[in-house]
Amino acid sequence: MSKLTDLVTQLAAPIAEKNGCEIWDVEYVKEAGIWYLRVYIDCEGGVNIDQCEAISRELDPILDEKDYIEGNYTFEVSSAGAERVLKRPSDFARFIGSTVEVKLYKSRNGSKEFVGLLQGYENGTTAVEVAGRTELFTKEETAQVRLRITF
């Protein structure tokens, strides 16, 4: 059996598509003692509240019927956000040339955070141009890579 997030993604994808969106990510996490099932969507031109509501209203009863989750949880549908986390190789490929923030588990040269232009992603290694030189970050040392909006 697939893990929960994969099952929810399969259920949500056609609903999102019907509403002009795509599934960016699904997460099931515990925060402050409460479980959350979050479906993040993305749309060409951005996500609006009506799309979140429409997908939520259609998906919620299906999740109740399938009953994949024992116990209580909070269900949310929201935009992936402008500063979304990049996880899959396709995410990285889509945003080559964009500004990203890389957070590391351990400090490198006195810093755990690096901001620069995403140059590439291959076999779990992220290449980012930081202060004029290319830095390579392995999957093992990288806690998170997210888009970064700069003004």
CSV table of C-alpha atoms in Angstrom, one decimal:
chain,number,residue,atom,x,y,z
A,1,MET,CA,0.0,0.0,0.0
A,2,SER,CA,1.3,3.5,-0.8
A,3,LYS,CA,2.0,5.9,1.9
A,4,LEU,CA,-0.8,8.3,2.9
A,5,THR,CA,0.5,11.3,1.1
A,6,ASP,CA,0.7,9.3,-2.2
A,7,LEU,CA,-2.9,8.1,-1.8
A,8,VAL,CA,-4.1,11.7,-1.1
A,9,THR,CA,-2.1,13.0,-4.1
A,10,GLN,CA,-3.8,10.4,-6.3
A,11,LEU,CA,-7.3,11.5,-5.1
A,12,ALA,CA,-6.6,15.2,-5.2
A,13,ALA,CA,-4.8,15.4,-8.6
A,14,PRO,CA,-7.9,15.1,-10.8
A,15,ILE,CA,-9.9,17.5,-8.6
A,16,ALA,CA,-7.1,20.1,-8.8
A,17,GLU,CA,-6.8,19.6,-12.5
A,18,LYS,CA,-10.6,20.2,-12.9
A,19,ASN,CA,-10.1,23.5,-11.1
A,20,GLY,CA,-7.2,24.6,-13.3
A,21,CYS,CA,-4.5,23.7,-10.8
A,22,GLU,CA,-1.9,21.0,-10.0
A,23,ILE,CA,-0.8,19.4,-6.8
A,24,TRP,CA,2.5,20.8,-5.6
A,25,ASP,CA,2.8,18.7,-2.4
A,26,VAL,CA,0.9,16.8,0.2
A,27,GLU,CA,2.0,16.6,3.8
A,28,TYR,CA,0.7,14.9,7.0
A,29,VAL,CA,2.5,16.4,10.0
A,30,LYS,CA,2.0,16.8,13.7
A,31,GLU,CA,2.3,20.4,15.0
A,32,ALA,CA,1.7,21.4,18.6
A,33,GLY,CA,-0.1,18.1,19.3
A,34,ILE,CA,-2.4,18.4,16.3
A,35,TRP,CA,-2.2,16.4,13.1
A,36,TYR,CA,-2.6,18.3,9.8
A,37,LEU,CA,-3.2,17.0,6.3
A,38,ARG,CA,-2.2,19.7,3.9
A,39,VAL,CA,-2.6,19.8,0.2
A,40,TYR,CA,-0.6,22.5,-1.5
A,41,ILE,CA,-1.7,23.5,-5.0
A,42,ASP,CA,-0.2,25.6,-7.8
A,43,CYS,CA,-1.8,27.3,-10.8
A,44,GLU,CA,-0.6,29.2,-13.8
A,45,GLY,CA,-0.8,32.9,-12.7
A,46,GLY,CA,-1.2,32.0,-9.0
A,47,VAL,CA,-3.7,30.4,-6.7
A,48,ASN,CA,-6.8,32.2,-5.4
A,49,ILE,CA,-9.0,31.4,-2.4
A,50,ASP,CA,-11.9,30.2,-4.5
A,51,GLN,CA,-9.7,27.5,-6.0
A,52,CYS,CA,-8.5,26.4,-2.5
A,53,GLU,CA,-12.1,26.3,-1.3
A,54,ALA,CA,-13.4,24.4,-4.4
A,55,ILE,CA,-10.8,21.7,-4.1
A,56,SER,CA,-11.2,21.4,-0.3
A,57,ARG,CA,-15.0,21.1,-0.6
A,58,GLU,CA,-14.7,18.3,-3.2
A,59,LEU,CA,-11.8,16.4,-1.7
A,60,ASP,CA,-13.0,16.5,2.0
A,61,PRO,CA,-15.9,14.1,1.7
A,62,ILE,CA,-13.8,11.7,-0.4
A,63,LEU,CA,-11.2,11.6,2.3
A,64,ASP,CA,-13.9,11.0,4.9
A,65,GLU,CA,-15.3,8.2,2.7
A,66,LYS,CA,-11.9,6.5,2.1
A,67,ASP,CA,-11.0,6.9,5.9
A,68,TYR,CA,-7.3,6.6,5.4
A,69,ILE,CA,-6.5,8.4,8.6
A,70,GLU,CA,-7.4,7.1,12.1
A,71,GLY,CA,-8.3,9.8,14.6
A,72,ASN,CA,-8.7,13.5,14.3
A,73,TYR,CA,-6.8,15.8,12.0
A,74,THR,CA,-7.1,19.2,10.4
A,75,PHE,CA,-7.5,19.3,6.6
A,76,GLU,CA,-6.2,22.3,4.7
A,77,VAL,CA,-5.8,23.2,1.0
A,78,SER,CA,-3.5,26.2,0.3
A,79,SER,CA,-1.2,27.7,-2.2
A,80,ALA,CA,2.3,26.3,-2.5
A,81,GLY,CA,3.4,29.9,-1.8
A,82,ALA,CA,5.9,32.2,-3.5
A,83,GLU,CA,8.7,30.8,-1.2
A,84,ARG,CA,7.8,27.2,-1.7
A,85,VAL,CA,10.1,24.3,-0.8
A,86,LEU,CA,11.7,22.5,-3.7
A,87,LYS,CA,11.7,18.7,-3.2
A,88,ARG,CA,11.5,16.8,-6.5
A,89,PRO,CA,13.9,16.9,-9.4
A,90,SER,CA,11.1,18.4,-11.5
A,91,ASP,CA,10.7,21.3,-8.9
A,92,PHE,CA,14.4,22.1,-9.3
A,93,ALA,CA,14.3,21.9,-13.1
A,94,ARG,CA,11.3,24.3,-13.2
A,95,PHE,CA,13.1,27.0,-11.2
A,96,ILE,CA,16.6,26.9,-12.6
A,97,GLY,CA,17.8,30.6,-12.6
A,98,SER,CA,15.6,31.5,-9.7
A,99,THR,CA,16.8,32.8,-6.3
A,100,VAL,CA,16.8,30.1,-3.7
A,101,GLU,CA,17.7,29.7,0.0
A,102,VAL,CA,19.6,26.6,1.0
A,103,LYS,CA,19.5,25.6,4.7
A,104,LEU,CA,22.0,23.0,5.9
A,105,TYR,CA,22.0,20.7,8.9
A,106,LYS,CA,25.5,21.7,9.9
A,107,SER,CA,27.4,24.9,9.4
A,108,ARG,CA,29.7,25.3,6.4
A,109,ASN,CA,32.2,28.1,6.5
A,110,GLY,CA,30.4,29.6,9.5
A,111,SER,CA,26.9,29.6,7.9
A,112,LYS,CA,24.0,27.2,7.7
A,113,GLU,CA,22.0,29.3,5.2
A,114,PHE,CA,23.1,30.3,1.6
A,115,VAL,CA,21.1,32.4,-0.8
A,116,GLY,CA,21.9,32.5,-4.5
A,117,LEU,CA,20.8,31.5,-8.1
A,118,LEU,CA,19.8,27.9,-8.6
A,119,GLN,CA,22.1,26.6,-11.3
A,120,GLY,CA,21.2,22.9,-11.3
A,121,TYR,CA,20.2,19.7,-9.6
A,122,GLU,CA,21.6,16.3,-10.3
A,123,ASN,CA,21.6,13.1,-8.3
A,124,GLY,CA,20.6,14.9,-5.1
A,125,THR,CA,23.2,17.6,-5.4
A,126,THR,CA,22.0,21.2,-5.7
A,127,ALA,CA,24.2,23.7,-7.5
A,128,VAL,CA,23.7,27.4,-6.5
A,129,GLU,CA,25.7,30.4,-7.5
A,130,VAL,CA,26.5,32.2,-4.3
A,131,ALA,CA,28.5,35.5,-4.4
A,132,GLY,CA,29.8,34.8,-7.9
A,133,ARG,CA,30.9,31.2,-7.4
A,134,THR,CA,29.1,27.9,-7.7
A,135,GLU,CA,28.5,26.0,-4.4
A,136,LEU,CA,27.4,22.4,-4.4
A,137,PHE,CA,25.1,21.1,-1.7
A,138,THR,CA,24.6,17.3,-1.3
A,139,LYS,CA,21.2,15.9,-0.3
A,140,GLU,CA,22.8,14.5,2.9
A,141,GLU,CA,23.8,17.9,4.2
A,142,THR,CA,20.8,19.9,2.9
A,143,ALA,CA,17.9,20.4,5.3
A,144,GLN,CA,15.8,22.4,2.8
A,145,VAL,CA,15.9,24.3,-0.4
A,146,ARG,CA,13.2,26.9,-1.0
A,147,LEU,CA,12.5,29.7,-3.4
A,148,ARG,CA,13.4,33.1,-2.1
A,149,ILE,CA,11.7,36.3,-3.0
A,150,THR,CA,14.1,39.3,-3.0
A,151,PHE,CA,13.1,42.9,-3.3
